JSON list of C-alpha atoms in Angstrom, two decimals:
[
{"chain": "S", "resi": 2, "resn": "MET", "atom": "CA", "xyz": [-0.73, 10.51, -15.20]},
{"chain": "S", "resi": 3, "resn": "SER", "atom": "CA", "xyz": [2.32, 12.56, -16.12]},
{"chain": "S", "resi": 4, "resn": "ASP", "atom": "CA", "xyz": [5.81, 11.07, -16.28]},
{"chain": "S", "resi": 5, "resn": "ASP", "atom": "CA", "xyz": [6.71, 13.17, -13.21]},
{"chain": "S", "resi": 6, "resn": "HIS", "atom": "CA", "xyz": [3.90, 11.58, -11.21]},
{"chain": "S", "resi": 7, "resn": "THR", "atom": "CA", "xyz": [4.80, 8.10, -12.42]},
{"chain": "S", "resi": 8, "resn": "HIS", "atom": "CA", "xyz": [8.42, 8.64, -11.37]},
{"chain": "S", "resi": 9, "resn": "VAL", "atom": "CA", "xyz": [7.40, 9.85, -7.90]},
{"chain": "S", "resi": 10, "resn": "GLN", "atom": "CA", "xyz": [5.04, 6.91, -7.43]},
{"chain": "S", "resi": 11, "resn": "GLU", "atom": "CA", "xyz": [7.65, 4.40, -8.59]},
{"chain": "S", "resi": 12, "resn": "PHE", "atom": "CA", "xyz": [10.33, 5.93, -6.34]},
{"chain": "S", "resi": 13, "resn": "PHE", "atom": "CA", "xyz": [8.18, 5.86, -3.20]},
{"chain": "S", "resi": 14, "resn": "SER", "atom": "CA", "xyz": [6.35, 2.61, -3.94]},
{"chain": "S", "resi": 15, "resn": "ALA", "atom": "CA", "xyz": [9.68, 0.78, -4.02]},
{"chain": "S", "resi": 16, "resn": "ARG", "atom": "CA", "xyz": [10.67, 2.26, -0.65]},
{"chain": "S", "resi": 17, "resn": "ALA", "atom": "CA", "xyz": [7.37, 2.46, 1.24]},
{"chain": "S", "resi": 18, "resn": "ALA", "atom": "CA", "xyz": [7.61, -0.76, 3.25]},
{"chain": "S", "resi": 19, "resn": "GLY", "atom": "CA", "xyz": [10.99, 0.11, 4.76]},
{"chain": "S", "resi": 20, "resn": "TRP", "atom": "CA", "xyz": [10.70, 3.89, 4.81]},
{"chain": "S", "resi": 21, "resn": "ASP", "atom": "CA", "xyz": [10.24, 4.30, 8.57]},
{"chain": "S", "resi": 22, "resn": "THR", "atom": "CA", "xyz": [13.06, 1.90, 9.40]},
{"chain": "S", "resi": 23, "resn": "ARG", "atom": "CA", "xyz": [15.45, 3.93, 7.24]},
{"chain": "S", "resi": 24, "resn": "PHE", "atom": "CA", "xyz": [14.79, 7.05, 9.33]},
{"chain": "S", "resi": 25, "resn": "PRO", "atom": "CA", "xyz": [13.89, 5.79, 12.82]},
{"chain": "S", "resi": 26, "resn": "ASP", "atom": "CA", "xyz": [15.07, 8.84, 14.77]},
{"chain": "S", "resi": 27, "resn": "ASP", "atom": "CA", "xyz": [13.16, 11.59, 12.94]},
{"chain": "S", "resi": 28, "resn": "GLY", "atom": "CA", "xyz": [10.20, 11.76, 15.34]},
{"chain": "S", "resi": 29, "resn": "PRO", "atom": "CA", "xyz": [11.52, 14.56, 17.56]},
{"chain": "S", "resi": 30, "resn": "ALA", "atom": "CA", "xyz": [12.44, 16.66, 14.52]},
{"chain": "S", "resi": 31, "resn": "TYR", "atom": "CA", "xyz": [8.90, 16.32, 13.16]},
{"chain": "S", "resi": 32, "resn": "ALA", "atom": "CA", "xyz": [7.42, 17.23, 16.55]},
{"chain": "S", "resi": 33, "resn": "ALA", "atom": "CA", "xyz": [9.66, 20.31, 16.84]},
{"chain": "S", "resi": 34, "resn": "ALA", "atom": "CA", "xyz": [8.75, 21.46, 13.32]},
{"chain": "S", "resi": 35, "resn": "VAL", "atom": "CA", "xyz": [5.03, 21.09, 14.02]},
{"chain": "S", "resi": 36, "resn": "ALA", "atom": "CA", "xyz": [5.47, 23.03, 17.27]},
{"chain": "S", "resi": 37, "resn": "GLY", "atom": "CA", "xyz": [6.97, 25.86, 15.20]},
{"chain": "S", "resi": 38, "resn": "LEU", "atom": "CA", "xyz": [3.74, 26.22, 13.23]},
{"chain": "S", "resi": 39, "resn": "GLY", "atom": "CA", "xyz": [1.90, 27.73, 16.19]},
{"chain": "S", "resi": 40, "resn": "LEU", "atom": "CA", "xyz": [-1.22, 25.66, 15.54]},
{"chain": "S", "resi": 41, "resn": "ARG", "atom": "CA", "xyz": [-4.18, 26.10, 17.89]},
{"chain": "S", "resi": 42, "resn": "LYS", "atom": "CA", "xyz": [-6.82, 23.68, 19.11]},
{"chain": "S", "resi": 43, "resn": "GLY", "atom": "CA", "xyz": [-9.52, 23.35, 16.47]},
{"chain": "S", "resi": 44, "resn": "ASP", "atom": "CA", "xyz": [-7.28, 24.29, 13.53]},
{"chain": "S", "resi": 45, "resn": "ARG", "atom": "CA", "xyz": [-7.51, 22.46, 10.20]},
{"chain": "S", "resi": 46, "resn": "VAL", "atom": "CA", "xyz": [-4.21, 21.27, 8.77]},
{"chain": "S", "resi": 47, "resn": "LEU", "atom": "CA", "xyz": [-3.02, 19.32, 5.73]},
{"chain": "S", "resi": 48, "resn": "ASP", "atom": "CA", "xyz": [0.09, 17.15, 5.66]},
{"chain": "S", "resi": 49, "resn": "ALA", "atom": "CA", "xyz": [0.87, 17.47, 1.95]},
{"chain": "S", "resi": 50, "resn": "GLY", "atom": "CA", "xyz": [2.82, 14.53, 0.59]},
{"chain": "S", "resi": 51, "resn": "CYS", "atom": "CA", "xyz": [2.34, 12.83, 3.96]},
{"chain": "S", "resi": 52, "resn": "GLY", "atom": "CA", "xyz": [4.13, 9.61, 3.01]},
{"chain": "S", "resi": 53, "resn": "THR", "atom": "CA", "xyz": [3.91, 7.14, 5.88]},
{"chain": "S", "resi": 54, "resn": "GLY", "atom": "CA", "xyz": [2.27, 9.77, 8.06]},
{"chain": "S", "resi": 55, "resn": "ARG", "atom": "CA", "xyz": [5.09, 10.59, 10.46]},
{"chain": "S", "resi": 56, "resn": "ALA", "atom": "CA", "xyz": [3.76, 14.13, 11.01]},
{"chain": "S", "resi": 57, "resn": "LEU", "atom": "CA", "xyz": [0.15, 13.10, 11.69]},
{"chain": "S", "resi": 58, "resn": "SER", "atom": "CA", "xyz": [0.57, 12.37, 15.41]},
{"chain": "S", "resi": 59, "resn": "PRO", "atom": "CA", "xyz": [2.22, 15.70, 16.30]},
{"chain": "S", "resi": 60, "resn": "LEU", "atom": "CA", "xyz": [-0.26, 17.53, 14.06]},
{"chain": "S", "resi": 61, "resn": "ARG", "atom": "CA", "xyz": [-3.18, 15.86, 15.86]},
{"chain": "S", "resi": 62, "resn": "ALA", "atom": "CA", "xyz": [-1.64, 16.71, 19.23]},
{"chain": "S", "resi": 63, "resn": "ALA", "atom": "CA", "xyz": [-1.35, 20.35, 18.14]},
{"chain": "S", "resi": 64, "resn": "VAL", "atom": "CA", "xyz": [-4.93, 20.78, 16.88]},
{"chain": "S", "resi": 65, "resn": "GLY", "atom": "CA", "xyz": [-6.60, 18.50, 19.44]},
{"chain": "S", "resi": 66, "resn": "PRO", "atom": "CA", "xyz": [-9.70, 16.36, 18.97]},
{"chain": "S", "resi": 67, "resn": "SER", "atom": "CA", "xyz": [-11.73, 19.33, 17.68]},
{"chain": "S", "resi": 68, "resn": "GLY", "atom": "CA", "xyz": [-9.24, 20.01, 14.89]},
{"chain": "S", "resi": 69, "resn": "VAL", "atom": "CA", "xyz": [-9.00, 18.46, 11.45]},
{"chain": "S", "resi": 70, "resn": "VAL", "atom": "CA", "xyz": [-5.90, 16.63, 10.21]},
{"chain": "S", "resi": 71, "resn": "VAL", "atom": "CA", "xyz": [-5.70, 15.41, 6.62]},
{"chain": "S", "resi": 72, "resn": "GLY", "atom": "CA", "xyz": [-2.77, 13.53, 5.10]},
{"chain": "S", "resi": 73, "resn": "ALA", "atom": "CA", "xyz": [-2.60, 13.51, 1.30]},
{"chain": "S", "resi": 74, "resn": "ASP", "atom": "CA", "xyz": [-0.18, 11.49, -0.78]},
{"chain": "S", "resi": 75, "resn": "LEU", "atom": "CA", "xyz": [0.14, 10.42, -4.40]},
{"chain": "S", "resi": 76, "resn": "THR", "atom": "CA", "xyz": [1.51, 6.94, -3.66]},
{"chain": "S", "resi": 77, "resn": "PRO", "atom": "CA", "xyz": [-0.89, 4.22, -2.44]},
{"chain": "S", "resi": 78, "resn": "ALA", "atom": "CA", "xyz": [1.96, 2.16, -0.94]},
{"chain": "S", "resi": 79, "resn": "MET", "atom": "CA", "xyz": [2.98, 5.05, 1.34]},
{"chain": "S", "resi": 80, "resn": "LEU", "atom": "CA", "xyz": [-0.59, 5.48, 2.59]},
{"chain": "S", "resi": 81, "resn": "GLU", "atom": "CA", "xyz": [-0.81, 1.71, 3.16]},
{"chain": "S", "resi": 82, "resn": "ALA", "atom": "CA", "xyz": [2.35, 1.93, 5.26]},
{"chain": "S", "resi": 83, "resn": "ALA", "atom": "CA", "xyz": [0.77, 4.78, 7.24]},
{"chain": "S", "resi": 84, "resn": "VAL", "atom": "CA", "xyz": [-2.27, 2.58, 7.95]},
{"chain": "S", "resi": 85, "resn": "ARG", "atom": "CA", "xyz": [-0.09, -0.37, 8.98]},
{"chain": "S", "resi": 86, "resn": "ALA", "atom": "CA", "xyz": [1.70, 1.94, 11.42]},
{"chain": "S", "resi": 87, "resn": "GLY", "atom": "CA", "xyz": [-1.68, 2.99, 12.87]},
{"chain": "S", "resi": 88, "resn": "ARG", "atom": "CA", "xyz": [-1.21, 6.61, 11.89]},
{"chain": "S", "resi": 89, "resn": "ASP", "atom": "CA", "xyz": [-4.60, 6.81, 10.19]},
{"chain": "S", "resi": 90, "resn": "ARG", "atom": "CA", "xyz": [-6.12, 7.18, 13.67]},
{"chain": "S", "resi": 91, "resn": "HIS", "atom": "CA", "xyz": [-4.55, 10.66, 13.87]},
{"chain": "S", "resi": 92, "resn": "GLY", "atom": "CA", "xyz": [-6.03, 12.00, 10.63]},
{"chain": "S", "resi": 93, "resn": "ARG", "atom": "CA", "xyz": [-7.91, 11.25, 7.45]},
{"chain": "S", "resi": 94, "resn": "LEU", "atom": "CA", "xyz": [-5.74, 9.85, 4.65]},
{"chain": "S", "resi": 95, "resn": "LEU", "atom": "CA", "xyz": [-6.38, 10.88, 1.05]},
{"chain": "S", "resi": 96, "resn": "LEU", "atom": "CA", "xyz": [-4.92, 9.42, -2.12]},
{"chain": "S", "resi": 97, "resn": "ALA", "atom": "CA", "xyz": [-4.48, 12.76, -3.85]},
{"chain": "S", "resi": 98, "resn": "ASP", "atom": "CA", "xyz": [-2.11, 14.86, -5.90]},
{"chain": "S", "resi": 99, "resn": "VAL", "atom": "CA", "xyz": [-1.07, 18.14, -4.29]},
{"chain": "S", "resi": 100, "resn": "ALA", "atom": "CA", "xyz": [-1.39, 19.67, -7.76]},
{"chain": "S", "resi": 101, "resn": "ALA", "atom": "CA", "xyz": [-5.20, 19.16, -7.64]},
{"chain": "S", "resi": 102, "resn": "LEU", "atom": "CA", "xyz": [-6.40, 18.78, -4.07]},
{"chain": "S", "resi": 103, "resn": "PRO", "atom": "CA", "xyz": [-10.00, 17.66, -3.46]},
{"chain": "S", "resi": 104, "resn": "LEU", "atom": "CA", "xyz": [-10.39, 20.40, -0.82]},
{"chain": "S", "resi": 105, "resn": "ARG", "atom": "CA", "xyz": [-12.39, 23.62, -0.71]},
{"chain": "S", "resi": 106, "resn": "SER", "atom": "CA", "xyz": [-10.61, 26.92, -1.23]},
{"chain": "S", "resi": 107, "resn": "ARG", "atom": "CA", "xyz": [-9.54, 28.67, 1.99]},
{"chain": "S", "resi": 108, "resn": "SER", "atom": "CA", "xyz": [-10.66, 25.67, 4.06]},
{"chain": "S", "resi": 109, "resn": "LEU", "atom": "CA", "xyz": [-7.40, 25.12, 5.98]},
{"chain": "S", "resi": 110, "resn": "ASP", "atom": "CA", "xyz": [-5.35, 26.99, 8.56]},
{"chain": "S", "resi": 111, "resn": "ALA", "atom": "CA", "xyz": [-2.01, 25.39, 7.69]},
{"chain": "S", "resi": 112, "resn": "VAL", "atom": "CA", "xyz": [-0.12, 23.05, 5.40]},
{"chain": "S", "resi": 113, "resn": "PHE", "atom": "CA", "xyz": [2.85, 20.96, 6.49]},
{"chain": "S", "resi": 114, "resn": "GLY", "atom": "CA", "xyz": [5.11, 19.57, 3.76]},
{"chain": "S", "resi": 115, "resn": "ALA", "atom": "CA", "xyz": [7.98, 17.30, 4.78]},
{"chain": "S", "resi": 116, "resn": "GLY", "atom": "CA", "xyz": [10.44, 16.69, 1.96]},
{"chain": "S", "resi": 117, "resn": "LEU", "atom": "CA", "xyz": [7.80, 17.97, -0.42]},
{"chain": "S", "resi": 118, "resn": "ILE", "atom": "CA", "xyz": [9.41, 20.76, -2.41]},
{"chain": "S", "resi": 119, "resn": "SER", "atom": "CA", "xyz": [11.96, 18.58, -4.21]},
{"chain": "S", "resi": 120, "resn": "HIS", "atom": "CA", "xyz": [9.23, 16.27, -5.50]},
{"chain": "S", "resi": 121, "resn": "LEU", "atom": "CA", "xyz": [6.90, 18.90, -6.95]},
{"chain": "S", "resi": 122, "resn": "PRO", "atom": "CA", "xyz": [6.84, 18.60, -10.76]},
{"chain": "S", "resi": 123, "resn": "GLN", "atom": "CA", "xyz": [5.69, 22.22, -11.20]},
{"chain": "S", "resi": 124, "resn": "PRO", "atom": "CA", "xyz": [6.72, 23.98, -7.99]},
{"chain": "S", "resi": 125, "resn": "ALA", "atom": "CA", "xyz": [5.16, 27.39, -8.66]},
{"chain": "S", "resi": 126, "resn": "GLU", "atom": "CA", "xyz": [1.81, 25.94, -9.75]},
{"chain": "S", "resi": 127, "resn": "ASN", "atom": "CA", "xyz": [1.83, 23.33, -6.99]},
{"chain": "S", "resi": 128, "resn": "LEU", "atom": "CA", "xyz": [2.56, 25.94, -4.31]},
{"chain": "S", "resi": 129, "resn": "ARG", "atom": "CA", "xyz": [-0.29, 28.04, -5.72]},
{"chain": "S", "resi": 130, "resn": "GLU", "atom": "CA", "xyz": [-2.61, 25.06, -5.26]},
{"chain": "S", "resi": 131, "resn": "LEU", "atom": "CA", "xyz": [-1.50, 24.78, -1.64]},
{"chain": "S", "resi": 132, "resn": "ALA", "atom": "CA", "xyz": [-2.19, 28.50, -1.25]},
{"chain": "S", "resi": 133, "resn": "ARG", "atom": "CA", "xyz": [-5.68, 28.01, -2.71]},
{"chain": "S", "resi": 134, "resn": "VAL", "atom": "CA", "xyz": [-6.75, 25.68, 0.09]},
{"chain": "S", "resi": 135, "resn": "VAL", "atom": "CA", "xyz": [-5.37, 27.86, 2.93]},
{"chain": "S", "resi": 136, "resn": "ARG", "atom": "CA", "xyz": [-7.12, 30.89, 4.38]},
{"chain": "S", "resi": 137, "resn": "PRO", "atom": "CA", "xyz": [-5.37, 34.28, 4.19]},
{"chain": "S", "resi": 138, "resn": "GLY", "atom": "CA", "xyz": [-2.92, 34.45, 7.09]},
{"chain": "S", "resi": 139, "resn": "GLY", "atom": "CA", "xyz": [-2.59, 30.67, 7.18]},
{"chain": "S", "resi": 140, "resn": "ILE", "atom": "CA", "xyz": [0.79, 28.96, 7.40]},
{"chain": "S", "resi": 141, "resn": "LEU", "atom": "CA", "xyz": [2.91, 26.78, 5.13]},
{"chain": "S", "resi": 142, "resn": "ALA", "atom": "CA", "xyz": [5.79, 24.82, 6.62]},
{"chain": "S", "resi": 143, "resn": "LEU", "atom": "CA", "xyz": [8.34, 23.26, 4.25]},
{"chain": "S", "resi": 144, "resn": "PHE", "atom": "CA", "xyz": [10.36, 20.88, 6.37]},
{"chain": "S", "resi": 145, "resn": "HIS", "atom": "CA", "xyz": [13.09, 18.28, 6.19]},
{"chain": "S", "resi": 146, "resn": "PRO", "atom": "CA", "xyz": [14.55, 16.53, 9.25]},
{"chain": "S", "resi": 147, "resn": "ILE", "atom": "CA", "xyz": [18.08, 17.38, 8.12]},
{"chain": "S", "resi": 148, "resn": "GLY", "atom": "CA", "xyz": [19.47, 20.42, 6.34]},
{"chain": "S", "resi": 149, "resn": "ARG", "atom": "CA", "xyz": [20.42, 20.74, 2.71]},
{"chain": "S", "resi": 150, "resn": "ALA", "atom": "CA", "xyz": [24.16, 20.20, 3.19]},
{"chain": "S", "resi": 151, "resn": "ALA", "atom": "CA", "xyz": [23.68, 17.16, 5.43]},
{"chain": "S", "resi": 152, "resn": "LEU", "atom": "CA", "xyz": [21.17, 15.66, 2.99]},
{"chain": "S", "resi": 153, "resn": "ALA", "atom": "CA", "xyz": [23.49, 16.23, 0.03]},
{"chain": "S", "resi": 154, "resn": "ALA", "atom": "CA", "xyz": [26.35, 14.57, 1.92]},
{"chain": "S", "resi": 155, "resn": "ARG", "atom": "CA", "xyz": [24.11, 11.60, 2.80]},
{"chain": "S", "resi": 156, "resn": "GLN", "atom": "CA", "xyz": [23.23, 11.24, -0.90]},
{"chain": "S", "resi": 157, "resn": "GLY", "atom": "CA", "xyz": [26.82, 11.70, -2.08]},
{"chain": "S", "resi": 158, "resn": "ARG", "atom": "CA", "xyz": [26.15, 14.85, -4.09]},
{"chain": "S", "resi": 159, "resn": "GLN", "atom": "CA", "xyz": [26.89, 18.56, -4.00]},
{"chain": "S", "resi": 160, "resn": "ILE", "atom": "CA", "xyz": [24.40, 21.37, -3.41]},
{"chain": "S", "resi": 161, "resn": "THR", "atom": "CA", "xyz": [23.89, 23.34, -6.60]},
{"chain": "S", "resi": 162, "resn": "PRO", "atom": "CA", "xyz": [22.93, 27.01, -6.92]},
{"chain": "S", "resi": 163, "resn": "GLU", "atom": "CA", "xyz": [19.71, 25.88, -8.64]},
{"chain": "S", "resi": 164, "resn": "ASP", "atom": "CA", "xyz": [18.48, 24.06, -5.51]},
{"chain": "S", "resi": 165, "resn": "LEU", "atom": "CA", "xyz": [14.89, 25.22, -4.99]},
{"chain": "S", "resi": 166, "resn": "ARG", "atom": "CA", "xyz": [15.35, 25.07, -1.22]},
{"chain": "S", "resi": 167, "resn": "ALA", "atom": "CA", "xyz": [18.15, 27.66, -1.24]},
{"chain": "S", "resi": 168, "resn": "GLU", "atom": "CA", "xyz": [16.84, 30.82, 0.39]},
{"chain": "S", "resi": 169, "resn": "PRO", "atom": "CA", "xyz": [17.50, 33.09, -2.64]},
{"chain": "S", "resi": 170, "resn": "ASN", "atom": "CA", "xyz": [15.45, 30.69, -4.80]},
{"chain": "S", "resi": 171, "resn": "LEU", "atom": "CA", "xyz": [12.74, 29.67, -2.37]},
{"chain": "S", "resi": 172, "resn": "GLY", "atom": "CA", "xyz": [11.72, 33.17, -1.23]},
{"chain": "S", "resi": 173, "resn": "PRO", "atom": "CA", "xyz": [10.84, 34.43, -4.73]},
{"chain": "S", "resi": 174, "resn": "LEU", "atom": "CA", "xyz": [9.23, 31.10, -5.66]},
{"chain": "S", "resi": 175, "resn": "LEU", "atom": "CA", "xyz": [6.94, 31.33, -2.66]},
{"chain": "S", "resi": 176, "resn": "ALA", "atom": "CA", "xyz": [6.23, 35.02, -3.24]},
{"chain": "S", "resi": 177, "resn": "GLY", "atom": "CA", "xyz": [5.11, 34.29, -6.78]},
{"chain": "S", "resi": 178, "resn": "SER", "atom": "CA", "xyz": [2.81, 31.54, -5.53]},
{"chain": "S", "resi": 179, "resn": "GLY", "atom": "CA", "xyz": [0.78, 33.44, -2.93]},
{"chain": "S", "resi": 180, "resn": "TRP", "atom": "CA", "xyz": [3.08, 33.03, 0.07]},
{"chain": "S", "resi": 181, "resn": "ARG", "atom": "CA", "xyz": [5.40, 35.33, 2.03]},
{"chain": "S", "resi": 182, "resn": "MET", "atom": "CA", "xyz": [8.34, 33.58, 3.66]},
{"chain": "S", "resi": 183, "resn": "THR", "atom": "CA", "xyz": [8.65, 34.62, 7.31]},
{"chain": "S", "resi": 184, "resn": "SER", "atom": "CA", "xyz": [11.36, 32.27, 8.60]},
{"chain": "S", "resi": 185, "resn": "TYR", "atom": "CA", "xyz": [14.14, 30.21, 7.06]},
{"chain": "S", "resi": 186, "resn": "VAL", "atom": "CA", "xyz": [16.36, 27.73, 8.91]},
{"chain": "S", "resi": 187, "resn": "ASP", "atom": "CA", "xyz": [18.85, 25.47, 7.14]},
{"chain": "S", "resi": 188, "resn": "GLU", "atom": "CA", "xyz": [21.15, 23.75, 9.60]},
{"chain": "S", "resi": 189, "resn": "ASP", "atom": "CA", "xyz": [22.49, 20.21, 9.90]},
{"chain": "S", "resi": 190, "resn": "ALA", "atom": "CA", "xyz": [19.67, 19.10, 12.20]},
{"chain": "S", "resi": 191, "resn": "ARG", "atom": "CA", "xyz": [16.76, 20.52, 10.19]},
{"chain": "S", "resi": 192, "resn": "PHE", "atom": "CA", "xyz": [15.43, 22.51, 7.29]},
{"chain": "S", "resi": 193, "resn": "LEU", "atom": "CA", "xyz": [12.33, 24.59, 8.02]},
{"chain": "S", "resi": 194, "resn": "ALA", "atom": "CA", "xyz": [10.91, 27.42, 5.93]},
{"chain": "S", "resi": 195, "resn": "LEU", "atom": "CA", "xyz": [7.72, 29.03, 7.20]},
{"chain": "S", "resi": 196, "resn": "SER", "atom": "CA", "xyz": [5.48, 31.17, 5.05]},
{"chain": "S", "resi": 197, "resn": "VAL", "atom": "CA", "xyz": [2.20, 33.05, 5.46]},
{"chain": "S", "resi": 198, "resn": "ARG", "atom": "CA", "xyz": [-0.63, 32.93, 2.94]},
{"chain": "S", "resi": 199, "resn": "GLU", "atom": "CA", "xyz": [-1.05, 36.39, 1.47]},
{"chain": "S", "resi": 200, "resn": "ASP", "atom": "CA", "xyz": [-4.53, 37.89, 0.97]}
]
């Protein structure tokens, strides 16, 4: 396992048990972001870096019982927290690295990634792997329940021009990884960038 992966696992393992209590009011923001995906009944969707599975319930509601919901995360403690919260009933949980997903190419209609982009060790390659598992015309949603400025303020830091989530950086990054960004919202209450999988 690379040092990047070890760092991510250590960071989230230490916080998994109390993760949901730290952010108790994020549910409506997750539901609104999922609604923005335009998922249909029967669709197949991946929650990449699903953590404690907060997006699994709205994803299941969107795709219905005939759809497929998969939550993949690198950190066993986060998946254990998802199971304790009963969220495994909304989708299948996989202990997996988004850099090498155990999924067939073009097998999904959409990928949802909450807080994902800042934890990708090789963003361009990792976004290409997400593109691999999505059919042409499928959707990628990069989401955070608060915007970049609000998150930076919460963490006591400044936004830098190098921030991958800045629109001038994210658009070209996605374009070079098989995606075309179609919508970008960065406001205090949410961050949501939607992209379409190119042919």
